[in-house]
Coordinates of C-alpha atoms in Angstrom, one line a residue:
M95 CA 6.0 171.7 -53.5
T96 CA 5.9 168.2 -52.0
Y97 CA 3.2 165.8 -51.0
S98 CA 3.6 163.1 -48.3
K99 CA 1.7 159.9 -47.6
R100 CA 2.1 156.7 -45.6
E101 CA 2.6 153.7 -47.8
T102 CA 1.9 150.3 -46.4
E103 CA 2.5 147.3 -48.7
R104 CA 3.7 143.8 -49.0
K105 CA 5.5 142.2 -52.0
Y106 CA 5.1 138.7 -53.3
E107 CA 6.6 136.4 -55.8
A108 CA 4.4 136.1 -58.9
P109 CA 4.4 133.1 -61.2
S110 CA 3.2 135.1 -64.1
A111 CA 1.9 138.6 -65.0
D112 CA -0.3 137.4 -67.9
D113 CA -1.9 134.1 -66.9
T114 CA -3.4 135.0 -63.5
A115 CA -5.3 131.8 -62.8
W116 CA -3.0 131.4 -59.7
L117 CA -4.6 134.4 -58.0
P118 CA -7.3 133.6 -55.4
D119 CA -10.9 134.8 -55.7
F120 CA -10.5 137.9 -53.5
T121 CA -14.3 138.4 -53.3
R122 CA -14.3 135.5 -50.9
V123 CA -11.9 137.4 -48.6
D124 CA -13.5 139.2 -45.6
G125 CA -13.6 142.9 -46.3
I126 CA -13.5 142.7 -50.1
A127 CA -16.7 142.9 -52.1
S128 CA -15.4 143.2 -55.6
V129 CA -12.3 143.6 -57.8
V130 CA -11.8 146.1 -60.5
G131 CA -9.0 145.7 -63.0
E132 CA -7.0 148.6 -64.7
G133 CA -3.9 149.0 -66.9
P134 CA -1.5 148.1 -68.2
D135 CA 0.7 151.1 -67.3
E136 CA 4.3 151.5 -68.4
L137 CA 6.5 152.8 -65.6
D138 CA 10.1 154.0 -66.0
A139 CA 12.0 154.7 -62.8
V140 CA 15.6 155.7 -62.3
Y141 CA 16.9 155.3 -58.7
Y142 CA 19.5 157.7 -57.2
D143 CA 22.0 157.0 -54.5
T144 CA 25.6 157.7 -53.4
D145 CA 28.5 155.6 -54.8
D146 CA 28.5 153.5 -51.6
L147 CA 24.7 153.2 -51.5
R148 CA 24.1 155.1 -48.3
L149 CA 20.3 155.5 -48.9
I150 CA 19.5 151.8 -49.5
G151 CA 22.0 151.0 -46.6
A152 CA 19.6 153.1 -44.4
S153 CA 16.5 151.4 -45.8
A154 CA 15.6 154.5 -47.9
S155 CA 15.3 155.1 -51.6
L156 CA 15.0 158.0 -54.1
R157 CA 13.6 157.6 -57.6
R158 CA 12.5 159.6 -60.6
R159 CA 9.5 157.8 -62.2
A160 CA 7.7 158.6 -65.4
G161 CA 4.4 156.9 -66.3
G162 CA 1.4 155.9 -64.2
G163 CA -0.7 158.1 -62.0
D164 CA 2.0 159.3 -59.7
A165 CA 4.8 160.3 -62.0
G166 CA 7.4 162.4 -60.2
W167 CA 10.2 162.2 -57.7
H168 CA 9.6 159.8 -54.8
L169 CA 11.7 159.7 -51.6
K170 CA 10.8 156.7 -49.4
L171 CA 11.8 156.6 -45.8
P172 CA 11.5 153.6 -43.4
M173 CA 8.7 153.3 -40.8
P174 CA 7.9 150.3 -38.5
G175 CA 6.4 147.2 -40.0
D176 CA 5.2 147.2 -43.6
S177 CA 5.0 151.0 -43.8
R178 CA 7.1 153.7 -45.4
Q179 CA 6.8 157.4 -45.5
E180 CA 6.7 158.5 -49.1
V181 CA 7.4 162.2 -50.0
Q182 CA 6.7 163.1 -53.6
A183 CA 7.7 166.1 -55.7
P184 CA 6.8 167.0 -59.3
L185 CA 8.7 165.6 -62.2
S186 CA 11.9 167.5 -63.1
D187 CA 15.3 166.9 -64.6
T188 CA 17.3 167.2 -61.4
V189 CA 16.8 166.0 -57.8
P190 CA 14.5 168.5 -56.1
V191 CA 16.3 170.5 -53.4
T192 CA 13.5 169.6 -50.9
L193 CA 14.0 165.8 -51.3
R194 CA 17.8 166.2 -51.4
D195 CA 17.6 167.9 -48.0
L196 CA 15.2 165.3 -46.5
A197 CA 17.7 162.6 -47.6
L198 CA 20.7 164.5 -46.2
S199 CA 21.0 162.7 -42.8
R200 CA 21.4 159.5 -44.8
T201 CA 23.5 160.6 -47.7
R202 CA 25.7 162.8 -45.4
G203 CA 26.4 165.1 -48.3
G204 CA 27.4 162.4 -50.7
D205 CA 26.6 163.1 -54.4
L206 CA 23.4 161.5 -55.6
K207 CA 23.7 159.8 -59.0
P208 CA 21.7 157.2 -61.0
V209 CA 22.4 153.7 -59.8
V210 CA 19.6 151.6 -61.3
R211 CA 16.9 151.9 -64.0
I212 CA 13.8 149.8 -63.5
R213 CA 11.0 149.6 -66.1
S214 CA 7.8 147.8 -65.2
T215 CA 4.7 146.8 -67.1
R216 CA 2.0 147.1 -64.4
R217 CA -1.5 145.6 -64.3
T218 CA -3.5 146.9 -61.4
R219 CA -6.5 145.4 -59.6
H220 CA -8.4 147.6 -57.1
L221 CA -9.8 145.7 -54.2
I222 CA -13.2 147.3 -53.3
G223 CA -14.7 147.1 -49.8
P224 CA -18.3 146.7 -48.8
A225 CA -18.8 150.5 -48.7
G226 CA -17.7 150.8 -52.4
T227 CA -14.3 152.4 -51.7
V228 CA -10.9 151.1 -52.6
V229 CA -9.3 149.3 -49.6
A230 CA -6.2 148.0 -51.3
E231 CA -4.4 147.9 -54.6
L232 CA -2.9 144.8 -56.1
S233 CA -0.3 145.4 -58.8
L234 CA 1.3 142.7 -61.0
D235 CA 4.6 143.9 -62.4
R236 CA 6.8 142.5 -65.2
V237 CA 10.1 144.1 -64.2
R238 CA 13.2 144.8 -66.2
A239 CA 16.1 146.2 -64.3
E240 CA 19.4 147.7 -65.5
S241 CA 22.4 148.6 -63.4
L242 CA 23.8 152.0 -64.0
L243 CA 26.9 151.4 -61.8
A244 CA 30.1 150.6 -63.6
K245 CA 31.1 148.3 -60.6
S246 CA 28.4 145.7 -61.3
T247 CA 30.1 142.3 -61.3
R248 CA 27.3 140.3 -63.0
A249 CA 25.0 140.9 -65.9
A250 CA 24.0 144.5 -66.2
H251 CA 20.4 143.5 -66.8
T252 CA 17.9 141.3 -64.9
A253 CA 14.2 140.6 -65.1
W254 CA 11.5 139.1 -62.9
T255 CA 7.7 139.2 -62.1
E256 CA 6.4 140.3 -58.7
M257 CA 3.2 141.4 -57.1
E258 CA 2.5 144.2 -54.6
V259 CA -0.5 144.6 -52.3
E260 CA -0.7 148.2 -51.1
L261 CA -3.2 149.2 -48.4
A262 CA -5.4 152.3 -49.0
E263 CA -4.5 155.1 -46.5
E264 CA -7.8 154.8 -44.5
A265 CA -8.1 151.1 -44.7
D266 CA -7.9 148.7 -41.7
P267 CA -4.3 147.4 -41.5
S268 CA -5.5 143.9 -40.6
L269 CA -6.8 143.6 -44.2
L270 CA -3.2 142.9 -45.3
D271 CA -3.1 139.9 -43.0
V272 CA -6.3 138.5 -44.5
V273 CA -5.1 139.0 -48.0
D274 CA -1.7 137.5 -47.1
K275 CA -3.4 134.4 -45.8
A276 CA -5.4 134.0 -49.0
L277 CA -2.3 134.3 -51.1
R278 CA -0.3 131.8 -49.0
E279 CA -3.2 129.3 -49.2
N280 CA -2.8 129.5 -53.0
G281 CA 1.0 128.9 -52.7
I282 CA 2.1 132.5 -53.2
D283 CA 5.1 133.4 -51.0
R284 CA 6.4 136.8 -49.9
A285 CA 9.1 138.3 -52.1
R286 CA 12.7 137.5 -51.0
S287 CA 13.8 141.1 -51.5
P288 CA 12.3 144.0 -49.6
S289 CA 12.2 146.2 -52.8
K290 CA 12.7 146.2 -56.5
L291 CA 15.8 148.3 -56.0
A292 CA 17.4 145.8 -53.5
R293 CA 16.7 142.9 -55.9
A294 CA 18.1 144.7 -58.9
L295 CA 21.3 145.6 -57.0
E296 CA 21.7 142.0 -55.8
E297 CA 21.1 140.3 -59.2
T298 CA 23.4 142.7 -61.1
G299 CA 26.2 142.3 -58.5
A300 CA 26.4 146.0 -57.7
A301 CA 28.4 147.1 -54.7
R302 CA 26.7 146.3 -51.3
P303 CA 25.8 149.1 -48.9
A304 CA 28.6 149.9 -46.4
Q305 CA 28.9 147.6 -43.4
E306 CA 26.7 148.7 -40.6
R307 CA 28.2 146.9 -37.7
A308 CA 31.7 147.1 -36.1
E309 CA 33.8 144.1 -36.6
N310 CA 36.2 144.5 -33.7
V311 CA 33.6 144.0 -31.0
V312 CA 33.7 140.8 -28.9
P313 CA 30.2 139.2 -28.8
G314 CA 28.6 139.4 -25.4
S315 CA 31.0 142.0 -24.2
A316 CA 30.3 145.4 -22.5
A317 CA 31.3 147.1 -25.7
E318 CA 28.6 145.2 -27.6
E319 CA 25.9 146.3 -25.2
V320 CA 27.0 149.9 -25.2
L321 CA 27.4 150.1 -28.9
R322 CA 24.0 148.5 -29.6
Y323 CA 22.5 151.4 -27.6
V324 CA 24.7 154.1 -29.3
D325 CA 23.9 152.7 -32.7
A326 CA 20.2 152.8 -32.0
Q327 CA 20.4 156.4 -31.0
V328 CA 22.4 157.4 -34.0
H329 CA 19.8 155.7 -36.2
R330 CA 17.1 157.6 -34.3
L331 CA 18.9 160.9 -34.9
V332 CA 19.1 160.1 -38.7
D333 CA 15.4 159.0 -38.8
L334 CA 14.2 162.2 -37.0
D335 CA 16.1 164.6 -39.3
P336 CA 13.5 164.6 -42.1
A337 CA 10.7 165.1 -39.6
V338 CA 12.4 168.1 -38.0
R339 CA 13.0 169.7 -41.5
R340 CA 9.3 169.3 -42.3
G341 CA 8.3 170.8 -38.9
L342 CA 6.3 167.7 -37.8
P343 CA 4.9 167.8 -34.2
D344 CA 7.3 166.9 -31.4
S345 CA 10.1 166.1 -33.8
V346 CA 12.5 168.8 -32.5
H347 CA 11.9 167.6 -28.9
R348 CA 12.7 164.0 -29.8
M349 CA 15.8 164.9 -31.7
H350 CA 17.0 167.1 -28.9
V351 CA 16.5 164.3 -26.4
T352 CA 18.4 161.9 -28.7
C353 CA 21.4 164.3 -28.7
R354 CA 21.3 164.3 -24.9
R355 CA 21.1 160.5 -24.7
L356 CA 24.1 160.1 -27.0
R357 CA 26.1 162.7 -25.1
S358 CA 25.3 161.1 -21.8
T359 CA 26.0 157.6 -22.9
L360 CA 29.4 158.5 -24.4
R361 CA 30.3 160.3 -21.1
T362 CA 29.1 157.5 -18.8
H363 CA 31.0 154.8 -20.7
R364 CA 34.4 156.3 -20.9
A365 CA 35.8 153.0 -19.5
V366 CA 34.6 151.3 -22.8
L367 CA 35.0 154.0 -25.4
A368 CA 38.2 156.2 -25.4
R369 CA 37.3 159.8 -24.4
G370 CA 40.0 161.2 -26.7
V371 CA 37.6 160.3 -29.5
T372 CA 34.3 160.6 -27.8
D373 CA 34.8 163.9 -26.0
P374 CA 35.0 165.9 -29.3
V375 CA 31.8 164.1 -30.4
R376 CA 30.1 165.0 -27.2
E377 CA 31.0 168.7 -27.8
E378 CA 29.4 168.6 -31.2
L379 CA 26.3 166.9 -29.9
K380 CA 26.1 169.6 -27.3
W381 CA 26.3 172.2 -30.0
L382 CA 23.5 170.5 -32.0
G383 CA 21.4 170.1 -28.9
G384 CA 21.8 173.8 -28.1
E385 CA 20.6 174.8 -31.6
L386 CA 17.6 172.5 -31.4
G387 CA 16.9 173.5 -27.8
A388 CA 16.0 177.1 -28.7
E389 CA 13.0 176.0 -30.8
R390 CA 12.0 173.3 -28.3
D391 CA 12.2 175.7 -25.3
H392 CA 10.1 178.2 -27.1
E393 CA 7.5 175.6 -27.9
V394 CA 7.2 174.6 -24.3
L395 CA 7.0 178.2 -23.0
M396 CA 4.4 179.3 -25.5
G397 CA 2.2 176.3 -24.8
H398 CA 2.6 176.8 -21.1
F399 CA 1.6 180.5 -21.2
D400 CA -1.2 180.0 -23.7
A401 CA -2.8 177.2 -21.7
R402 CA -2.7 179.2 -18.4
I403 CA -4.3 182.3 -20.0
R404 CA -7.0 180.3 -21.7
A405 CA -8.0 178.7 -18.4
W406 CA -8.5 182.0 -16.6
P407 CA -11.7 184.0 -16.4
S408 CA -11.8 187.0 -18.7
E409 CA -11.7 189.5 -15.7
L410 CA -8.1 188.3 -14.9
V411 CA -6.8 189.0 -18.4
L412 CA -6.3 192.8 -18.6
G413 CA -5.0 194.5 -21.7
P414 CA -3.9 193.0 -25.0
V415 CA -2.2 190.0 -23.3
G416 CA -3.0 187.6 -26.1
A417 CA -1.9 189.9 -28.8
R418 CA 1.4 190.7 -27.1
L419 CA 2.0 187.0 -26.5
Q420 CA 1.4 186.2 -30.2
V421 CA 3.8 188.9 -31.3
W422 CA 6.4 187.5 -28.9
N423 CA 5.7 184.0 -30.2
V424 CA 5.9 184.9 -33.9
C425 CA 9.2 186.7 -33.4
R426 CA 10.9 184.2 -31.2
S427 CA 9.5 181.1 -33.0
S428 CA 10.7 182.3 -36.4
E429 CA 14.2 183.0 -35.0
A430 CA 14.3 179.6 -33.3
R431 CA 13.0 177.7 -36.3
Q432 CA 15.6 179.4 -38.6
R433 CA 18.3 178.5 -36.1
T434 CA 17.3 174.8 -36.3
L435 CA 17.3 174.8 -40.1
D436 CA 20.6 176.6 -40.3
A437 CA 22.2 174.0 -38.0
L438 CA 20.8 171.1 -40.1
H439 CA 22.1 172.6 -43.3
S440 CA 25.6 173.4 -41.9
P441 CA 28.8 171.6 -42.8
R442 CA 29.3 171.1 -39.1
Y443 CA 26.2 169.0 -38.8
L444 CA 27.3 166.8 -41.8
A445 CA 30.7 166.4 -40.2
L446 CA 29.0 165.2 -37.0
L447 CA 26.9 162.6 -38.9
N448 CA 30.0 161.3 -40.5
T449 CA 31.8 161.1 -37.2
L450 CA 28.9 159.3 -35.6
T451 CA 28.9 156.8 -38.4
T452 CA 32.6 156.2 -38.0
L453 CA 32.2 155.9 -34.3
T454 CA 29.7 153.0 -34.6
K455 CA 31.6 151.2 -37.3
Q456 CA 35.1 151.7 -35.9
P457 CA 34.6 152.2 -32.2
P458 CA 37.7 153.4 -30.2
L459 CA 37.6 150.5 -27.7
R460 CA 39.4 150.6 -24.3
R461 CA 40.5 147.7 -22.1
K462 CA 37.2 147.3 -20.3
A463 CA 35.4 147.0 -23.6
T464 CA 35.9 143.2 -23.5
G465 CA 34.7 143.0 -19.9
E466 CA 31.5 141.5 -18.6
P467 CA 28.5 143.8 -19.4
E468 CA 27.0 143.4 -15.9
Q469 CA 30.1 144.7 -14.0
V470 CA 30.7 147.6 -16.4
Q471 CA 27.1 148.7 -16.5
V472 CA 26.8 148.6 -12.7
Q473 CA 29.8 150.8 -12.2
A474 CA 28.6 153.2 -14.8
V475 CA 25.1 153.6 -13.3
L476 CA 26.3 153.9 -9.7
K477 CA 28.9 156.5 -10.7
E478 CA 26.1 158.7 -12.1
Y479 CA 23.8 157.9 -9.3
D480 CA 26.3 159.0 -6.7
R481 CA 26.9 162.2 -8.5
L482 CA 23.2 162.9 -8.5
A483 CA 23.0 162.1 -4.8
G484 CA 25.7 164.7 -4.0
R485 CA 24.1 167.4 -6.1
V486 CA 20.6 166.9 -4.6
A487 CA 22.1 167.0 -1.1
H488 CA 23.9 170.2 -1.9
A489 CA 20.8 171.9 -3.3
L490 CA 18.7 170.9 -0.3
D491 CA 21.2 172.4 2.0
L492 CA 20.9 175.8 0.4
P493 CA 18.3 178.4 1.2
P494 CA 15.8 179.4 -1.4
G495 CA 17.2 181.8 -4.0
T496 CA 19.3 182.1 -7.1
E497 CA 22.1 179.9 -5.8
R498 CA 19.7 177.1 -5.0
D499 CA 18.0 177.5 -8.4
T500 CA 21.4 176.9 -10.0
A501 CA 22.1 173.9 -7.8
L502 CA 18.7 172.4 -8.6
L503 CA 19.4 172.9 -12.3
Q504 CA 22.7 170.9 -11.9
G505 CA 20.7 168.3 -10.0
R506 CA 18.3 168.0 -12.9
K507 CA 21.2 167.5 -15.4
A508 CA 22.6 164.8 -13.1
A509 CA 19.2 163.1 -12.9
K510 CA 18.9 163.0 -16.7
K511 CA 22.4 161.4 -17.0
T512 CA 21.6 158.8 -14.3
R513 CA 18.3 157.9 -16.1
Y514 CA 20.1 157.7 -19.4
A515 CA 22.7 155.5 -17.9
T516 CA 20.1 153.0 -16.8
E517 CA 18.6 152.6 -20.4
P518 CA 21.4 150.7 -22.1
A519 CA 21.9 148.7 -18.8
R520 CA 18.3 147.3 -18.8
A521 CA 19.1 144.5 -21.2
T522 CA 21.8 143.3 -18.9
L523 CA 20.7 144.4 -15.4
G524 CA 17.0 143.9 -15.9
K525 CA 14.4 145.1 -13.4
P526 CA 16.7 146.8 -10.9
A527 CA 18.0 149.2 -13.7
K528 CA 14.4 149.8 -14.9
R529 CA 13.2 150.5 -11.4
L530 CA 16.0 152.9 -10.6
G531 CA 15.4 154.7 -13.9
K532 CA 11.7 155.1 -13.1
R533 CA 12.5 156.6 -9.6
V534 CA 15.1 158.9 -11.0
K535 CA 12.7 160.1 -13.7
A536 CA 10.4 161.2 -11.0
V537 CA 13.2 163.3 -9.5
Q538 CA 14.0 164.7 -13.0
K539 CA 10.3 165.6 -13.5
V540 CA 10.2 167.7 -10.3
L541 CA 13.5 169.4 -11.0
G542 CA 12.4 170.0 -14.6
E543 CA 9.2 171.7 -13.5
H544 CA 11.3 173.9 -11.2
Q545 CA 13.7 174.9 -14.0
D546 CA 10.8 175.6 -16.4
S547 CA 9.5 178.0 -13.7
V548 CA 12.8 179.8 -13.4
V549 CA 13.0 180.3 -17.2
A550 CA 9.4 181.3 -17.5
R551 CA 9.7 184.0 -14.8
D552 CA 12.6 185.6 -16.6
V553 CA 10.5 185.7 -19.8
L554 CA 7.5 187.0 -18.0
R555 CA 9.4 189.8 -16.4
D556 CA 10.6 190.9 -19.8
L557 CA 7.0 190.8 -21.2
A558 CA 5.7 192.7 -18.2
L559 CA 8.3 195.4 -18.6
A560 CA 7.5 195.7 -22.4
A561 CA 3.8 196.0 -21.5
H562 CA 4.4 198.6 -18.9
A563 CA 6.6 200.7 -21.3
A564 CA 3.7 200.5 -23.9
G565 CA 1.2 201.8 -21.3
E566 CA -0.5 198.5 -21.0
P567 CA -1.7 196.9 -17.7
A568 CA 0.9 194.5 -16.3
F569 CA -1.6 192.9 -13.9
T570 CA -2.0 189.6 -15.9
W571 CA 1.8 189.2 -16.3
G572 CA 2.2 189.6 -12.6
L573 CA -0.4 186.9 -12.0
L574 CA 1.5 184.6 -14.3
Y575 CA 4.8 185.4 -12.6
G576 CA 3.2 184.6 -9.2
E577 CA 1.8 181.3 -10.4
E578 CA 5.2 180.3 -11.7
K579 CA 6.8 181.2 -8.4
A580 CA 4.3 179.1 -6.6
V581 CA 5.1 176.2 -8.9
A582 CA 8.8 176.5 -8.0
E583 CA 8.0 176.6 -4.3
R584 CA 5.8 173.5 -4.6
C585 CA 8.6 171.6 -6.4
E586 CA 11.1 172.5 -3.7
R587 CA 8.7 171.1 -1.1
E588 CA 8.2 167.9 -3.1
L589 CA 11.8 167.2 -3.8
P590 CA 12.8 165.7 -0.5
T591 CA 10.0 163.2 -0.6
V592 CA 10.6 162.2 -4.3
W593 CA 14.4 162.0 -3.6
A594 CA 13.8 159.8 -0.6
D595 CA 11.9 157.4 -2.8
A596 CA 14.7 157.3 -5.4
S597 CA 17.3 156.8 -2.7
K598 CA 15.5 154.3 -0.5
P599 CA 17.6 151.3 0.8
G600 CA 17.6 148.4 -1.6
L601 CA 17.5 150.2 -4.9
R602 CA 21.2 150.8 -5.1
E603 CA 22.1 147.4 -3.7
A604 CA 19.8 145.6 -6.1
L605 CA 22.0 146.7 -9.0
V606 CA 25.1 145.1 -7.4
D607 CA 23.3 141.9 -6.6

């Protein structure tokens, strides 16, 4: 059993943990009515990581802490700004399987072992708001750290004093800025290290986390622009992994899209990154996207059907439509969910994460990698755009039917690739790339609605046949099928207008200029 919370805090240098005359009077700070002191508490934490410190290299940490009010295992994952996601599990002798899995995208299967022991004597002050509730917690810590790594090159022990100000979960985030101002006015500076663990590793001379950036990339080159985008997407994939494992809303969709972005970028920039290396990576990303896609596609269909039926008057819903839909949902969603989890636990997935890490640190650069970013990006975007133009023209020439549906699906895929090609180009090409991406996204949206209708009609036909075989009315399923067919026809009517907007004179030329 685990518990999750959002932790928002700032760390400061503290002159002393005993003589606190240096602290400001917080009751003079807006939003704080009183201060209540507690403690001291003795905290004993052992931090776990891989030999090459993959967790801390990815701004995460895992510890087993005894003492205090929240003894147990704590996995901290990065979030924007001063926040982190903290997942807690009960105290045990070994790393809980749940937390090990949530850390897997960062450890990439590496063995977790003790790296640092940190003991703290903590004195706590609760900052109380006007309503009488705790709005923040101020902790003064006398810290003693011990390296558990044999490779430490300095003293194995170090000590310091620091202060943390942690915001209560429901408190106004702006309170941290107000408290920060009061502390700075009293000469109290922010801590030089982001965490106790980082400071302990630094002061004991432990091995540094693995180098994150490639060293063979020329600054200002096309390769630098492309790899910056690829690196961001790899980090996004890693960050989304714990959310997908926990089943958080929209996480599967975002991870699925990240796989597509990576695949598309590696394909579009074959002139920069050697395809002998990137093509196998693209195949593995295609596999992962396919495993995630089953759950995402089911989520979309279920939400779509459920919303339509709920919006109809009761006289149009004949038979146990809702019950049959729920049975279908439970069966398919369970299968799709298990498929996702099986993929994330597979050796194949770990191998992909390792390959992506190697790709960003040791990129297989080609001759054009050292070229001007503008020229390389323009060629990449236009190549995808021209492919999209050909596929849309081909689809529009076909009569309505299965062949046209297939051609429109290929057009949708080309629209995605074109839009994804504009994304890493925006830093270099600016507004023309952004404008083209926006217009192509509109084309993708229309083609996406069309494809969703094609898939939905196949499912609805199966549901109608099952209802008929069970002696249930198939009327409502037929109505749903008809509505989906009308959606497809509307999309086919809209496509020429939307495409004309995306292919109007000047858009293509603006990229070249």
